[in-house]
PDB file of C-alpha atoms in Angstrom:
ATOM      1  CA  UNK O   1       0.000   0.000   0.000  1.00 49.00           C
ATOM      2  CA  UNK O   2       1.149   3.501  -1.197  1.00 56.00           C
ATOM      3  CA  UNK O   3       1.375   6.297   1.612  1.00 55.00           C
ATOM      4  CA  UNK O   4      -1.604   8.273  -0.492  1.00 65.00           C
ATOM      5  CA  UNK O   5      -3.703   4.658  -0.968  1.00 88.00           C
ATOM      6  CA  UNK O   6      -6.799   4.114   0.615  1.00 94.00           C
ATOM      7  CA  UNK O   7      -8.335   0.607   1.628  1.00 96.00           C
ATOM      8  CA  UNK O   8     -11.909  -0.105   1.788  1.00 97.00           C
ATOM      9  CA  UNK O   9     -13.399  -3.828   3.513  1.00 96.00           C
ATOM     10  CA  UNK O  10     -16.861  -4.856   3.370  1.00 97.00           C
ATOM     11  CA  UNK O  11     -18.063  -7.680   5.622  1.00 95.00           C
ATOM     12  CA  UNK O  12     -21.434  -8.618   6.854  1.00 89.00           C
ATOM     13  CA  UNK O  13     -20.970  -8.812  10.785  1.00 76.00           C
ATOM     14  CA  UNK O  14     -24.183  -9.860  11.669  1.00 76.00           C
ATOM     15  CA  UNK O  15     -27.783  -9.769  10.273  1.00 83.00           C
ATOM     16  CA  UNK O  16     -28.397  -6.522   9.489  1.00 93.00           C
ATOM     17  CA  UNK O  17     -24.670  -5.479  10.315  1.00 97.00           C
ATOM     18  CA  UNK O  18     -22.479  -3.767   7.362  1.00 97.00           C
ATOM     19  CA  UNK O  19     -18.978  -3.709   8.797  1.00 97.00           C
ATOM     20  CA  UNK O  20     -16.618  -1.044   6.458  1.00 98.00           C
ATOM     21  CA  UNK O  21     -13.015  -1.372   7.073  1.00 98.00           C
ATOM     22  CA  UNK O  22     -11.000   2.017   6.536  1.00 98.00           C
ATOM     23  CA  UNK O  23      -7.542   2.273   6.306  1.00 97.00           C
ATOM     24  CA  UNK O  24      -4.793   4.668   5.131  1.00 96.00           C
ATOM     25  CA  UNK O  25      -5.541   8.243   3.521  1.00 95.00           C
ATOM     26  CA  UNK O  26      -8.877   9.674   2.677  1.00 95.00           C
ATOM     27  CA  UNK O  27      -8.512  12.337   0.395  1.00 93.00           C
ATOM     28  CA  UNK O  28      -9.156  13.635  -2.783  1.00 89.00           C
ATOM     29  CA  UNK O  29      -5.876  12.422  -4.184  1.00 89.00           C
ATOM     30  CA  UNK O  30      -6.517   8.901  -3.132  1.00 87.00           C
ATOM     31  CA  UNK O  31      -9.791   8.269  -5.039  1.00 86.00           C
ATOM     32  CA  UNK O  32     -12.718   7.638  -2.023  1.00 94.00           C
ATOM     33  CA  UNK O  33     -14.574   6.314  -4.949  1.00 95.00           C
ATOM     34  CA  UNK O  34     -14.698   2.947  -3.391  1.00 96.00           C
ATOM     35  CA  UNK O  35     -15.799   4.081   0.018  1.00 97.00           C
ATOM     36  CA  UNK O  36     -18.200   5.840  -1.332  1.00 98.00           C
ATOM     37  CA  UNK O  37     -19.451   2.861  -3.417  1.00 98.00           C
ATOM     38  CA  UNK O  38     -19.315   0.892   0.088  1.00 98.00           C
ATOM     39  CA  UNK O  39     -21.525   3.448   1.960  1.00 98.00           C
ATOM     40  CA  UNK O  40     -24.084   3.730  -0.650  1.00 98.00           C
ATOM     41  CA  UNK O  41     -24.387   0.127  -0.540  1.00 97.00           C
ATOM     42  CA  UNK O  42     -24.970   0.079   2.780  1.00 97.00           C
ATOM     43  CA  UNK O  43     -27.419   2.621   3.080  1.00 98.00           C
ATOM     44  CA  UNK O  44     -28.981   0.616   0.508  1.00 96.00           C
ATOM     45  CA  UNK O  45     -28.852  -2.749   2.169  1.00 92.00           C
ATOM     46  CA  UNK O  46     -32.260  -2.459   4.089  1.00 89.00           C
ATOM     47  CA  UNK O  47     -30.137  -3.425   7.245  1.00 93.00           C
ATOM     48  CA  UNK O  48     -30.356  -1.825  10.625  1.00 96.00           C
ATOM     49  CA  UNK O  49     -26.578  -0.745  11.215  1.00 98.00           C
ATOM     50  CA  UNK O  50     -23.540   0.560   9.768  1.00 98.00           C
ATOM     51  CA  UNK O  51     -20.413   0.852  11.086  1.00 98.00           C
ATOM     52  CA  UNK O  52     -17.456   2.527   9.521  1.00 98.00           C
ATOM     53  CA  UNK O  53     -13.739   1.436  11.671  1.00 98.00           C
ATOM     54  CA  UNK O  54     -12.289   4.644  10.902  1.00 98.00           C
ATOM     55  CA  UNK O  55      -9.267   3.562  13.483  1.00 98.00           C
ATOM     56  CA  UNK O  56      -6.890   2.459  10.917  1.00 97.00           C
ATOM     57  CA  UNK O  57      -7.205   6.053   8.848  1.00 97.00           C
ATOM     58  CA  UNK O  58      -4.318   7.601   9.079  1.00 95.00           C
ATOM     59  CA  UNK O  59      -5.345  10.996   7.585  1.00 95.00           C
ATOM     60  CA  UNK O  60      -8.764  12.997   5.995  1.00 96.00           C
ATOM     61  CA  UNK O  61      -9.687  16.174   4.424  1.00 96.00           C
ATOM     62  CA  UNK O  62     -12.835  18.073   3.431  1.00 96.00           C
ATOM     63  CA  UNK O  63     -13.138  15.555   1.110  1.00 96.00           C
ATOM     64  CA  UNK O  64     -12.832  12.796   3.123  1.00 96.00           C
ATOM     65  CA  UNK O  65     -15.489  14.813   5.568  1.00 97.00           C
ATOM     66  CA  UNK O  66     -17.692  15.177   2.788  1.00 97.00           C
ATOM     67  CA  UNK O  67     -17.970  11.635   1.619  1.00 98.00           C
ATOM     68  CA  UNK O  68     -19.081  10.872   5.948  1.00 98.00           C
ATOM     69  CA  UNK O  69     -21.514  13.577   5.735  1.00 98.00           C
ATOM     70  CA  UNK O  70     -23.016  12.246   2.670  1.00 98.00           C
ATOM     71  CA  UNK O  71     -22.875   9.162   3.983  1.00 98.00           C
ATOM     72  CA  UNK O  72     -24.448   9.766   7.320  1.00 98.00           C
ATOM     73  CA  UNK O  73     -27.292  11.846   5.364  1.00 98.00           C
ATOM     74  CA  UNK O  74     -28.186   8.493   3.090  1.00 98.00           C
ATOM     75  CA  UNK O  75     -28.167   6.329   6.165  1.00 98.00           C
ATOM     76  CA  UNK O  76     -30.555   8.923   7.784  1.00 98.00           C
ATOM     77  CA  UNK O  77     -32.465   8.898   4.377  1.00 98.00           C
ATOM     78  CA  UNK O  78     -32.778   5.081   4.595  1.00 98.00           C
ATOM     79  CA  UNK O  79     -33.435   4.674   8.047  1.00 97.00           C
ATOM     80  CA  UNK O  80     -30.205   2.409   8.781  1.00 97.00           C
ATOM     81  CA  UNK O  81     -27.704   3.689  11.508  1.00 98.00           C
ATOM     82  CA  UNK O  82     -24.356   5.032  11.137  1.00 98.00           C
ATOM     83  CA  UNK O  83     -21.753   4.869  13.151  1.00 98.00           C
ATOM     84  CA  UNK O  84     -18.168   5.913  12.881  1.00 98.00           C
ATOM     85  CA  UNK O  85     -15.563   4.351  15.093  1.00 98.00           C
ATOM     86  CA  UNK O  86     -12.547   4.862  16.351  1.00 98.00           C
ATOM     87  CA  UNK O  87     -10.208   4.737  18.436  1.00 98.00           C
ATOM     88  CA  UNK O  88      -9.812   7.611  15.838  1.00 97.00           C
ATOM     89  CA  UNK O  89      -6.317   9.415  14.993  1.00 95.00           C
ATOM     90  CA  UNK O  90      -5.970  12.995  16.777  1.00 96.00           C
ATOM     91  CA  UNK O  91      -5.921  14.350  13.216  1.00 95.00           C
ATOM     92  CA  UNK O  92      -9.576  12.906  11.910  1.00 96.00           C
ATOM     93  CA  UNK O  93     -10.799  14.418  15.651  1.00 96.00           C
ATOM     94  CA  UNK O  94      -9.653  17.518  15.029  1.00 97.00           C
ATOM     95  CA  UNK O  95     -11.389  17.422  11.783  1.00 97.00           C
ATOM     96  CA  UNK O  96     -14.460  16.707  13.136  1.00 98.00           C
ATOM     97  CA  UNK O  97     -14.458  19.465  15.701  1.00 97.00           C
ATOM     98  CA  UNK O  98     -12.824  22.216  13.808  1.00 97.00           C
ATOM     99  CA  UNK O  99     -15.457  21.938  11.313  1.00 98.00           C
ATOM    100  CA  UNK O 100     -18.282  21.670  13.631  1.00 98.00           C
ATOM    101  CA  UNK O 101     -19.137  18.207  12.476  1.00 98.00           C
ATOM    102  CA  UNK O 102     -18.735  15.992  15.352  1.00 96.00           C
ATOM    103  CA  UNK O 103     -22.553  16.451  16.200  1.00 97.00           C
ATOM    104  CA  UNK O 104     -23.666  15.417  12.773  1.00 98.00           C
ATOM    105  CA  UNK O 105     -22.013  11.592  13.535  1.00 98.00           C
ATOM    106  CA  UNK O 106     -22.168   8.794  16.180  1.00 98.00           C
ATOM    107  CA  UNK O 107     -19.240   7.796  17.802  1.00 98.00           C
ATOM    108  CA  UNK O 108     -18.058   4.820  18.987  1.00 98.00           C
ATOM    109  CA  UNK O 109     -14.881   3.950  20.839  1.00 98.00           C
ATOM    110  CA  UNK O 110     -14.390   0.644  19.652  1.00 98.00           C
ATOM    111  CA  UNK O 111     -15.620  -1.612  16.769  1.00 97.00           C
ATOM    112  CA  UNK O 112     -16.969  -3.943  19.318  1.00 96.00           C
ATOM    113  CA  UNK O 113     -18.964  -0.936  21.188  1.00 97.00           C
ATOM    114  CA  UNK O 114     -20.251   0.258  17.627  1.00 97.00           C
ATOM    115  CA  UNK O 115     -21.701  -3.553  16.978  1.00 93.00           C
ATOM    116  CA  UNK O 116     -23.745  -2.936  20.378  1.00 89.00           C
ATOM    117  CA  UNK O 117     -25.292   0.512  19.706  1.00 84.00           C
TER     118      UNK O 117
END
């Protein structure tokens, strides 16, 4: 993996469970096409929760913030629940509070505490 690559993994966790796997750099240089493909799919999948392991990212811009917010608005639209989690680099937190985001997402601290909400 490149330092400007980013990895996307879908698995099924559990009925109704999309589990998306994040890792390296999301940014407009390293094509979020496929995360965004991953998201829309399951916003799609009629399940009940989403959650995106963010704790492998090592770095995101407004792009990276826009492809979450887009995503969190399609869950909404859908009716299945997103939920972001971490433990998440100080970087992506910063993100989040600097642009006044953090309210528009659910947190979780932990992959396993994400599968519970």
């Amino acid at each position: 993996m490149t330092a400007d690559e980013l990895r996307v993994v879908v698995e099924t966790a559990d009925e109704g469970v999309v589990l998306i796997r994040v890792r390296g750099i999301l940014d407009g240089w390293s094509g979020p096409s496929e995360l965004v493909e991953a998201l829309e799919g399951a916003a799609r999948s009629g399940g009940r929760l989403t959650v995106a392991d963010l704790s492998r990212l090592e770095f995101a811009d407004s792009t990276g913030l826009h492809v979450l917010l887009n995503a969190q608005r399609r869950h909404t639209e859908t009716g299945v629940r997103l939920v972001l989690a971490g433990p998440l680099d100080t970087g992506l937190s910063r993100l989040f509070e600097v642009s006044g985001t953090i309210g528009a997402f659910t947190f979780a601290d932990t992959v396993d505490a994400a599968l519970s909400c």
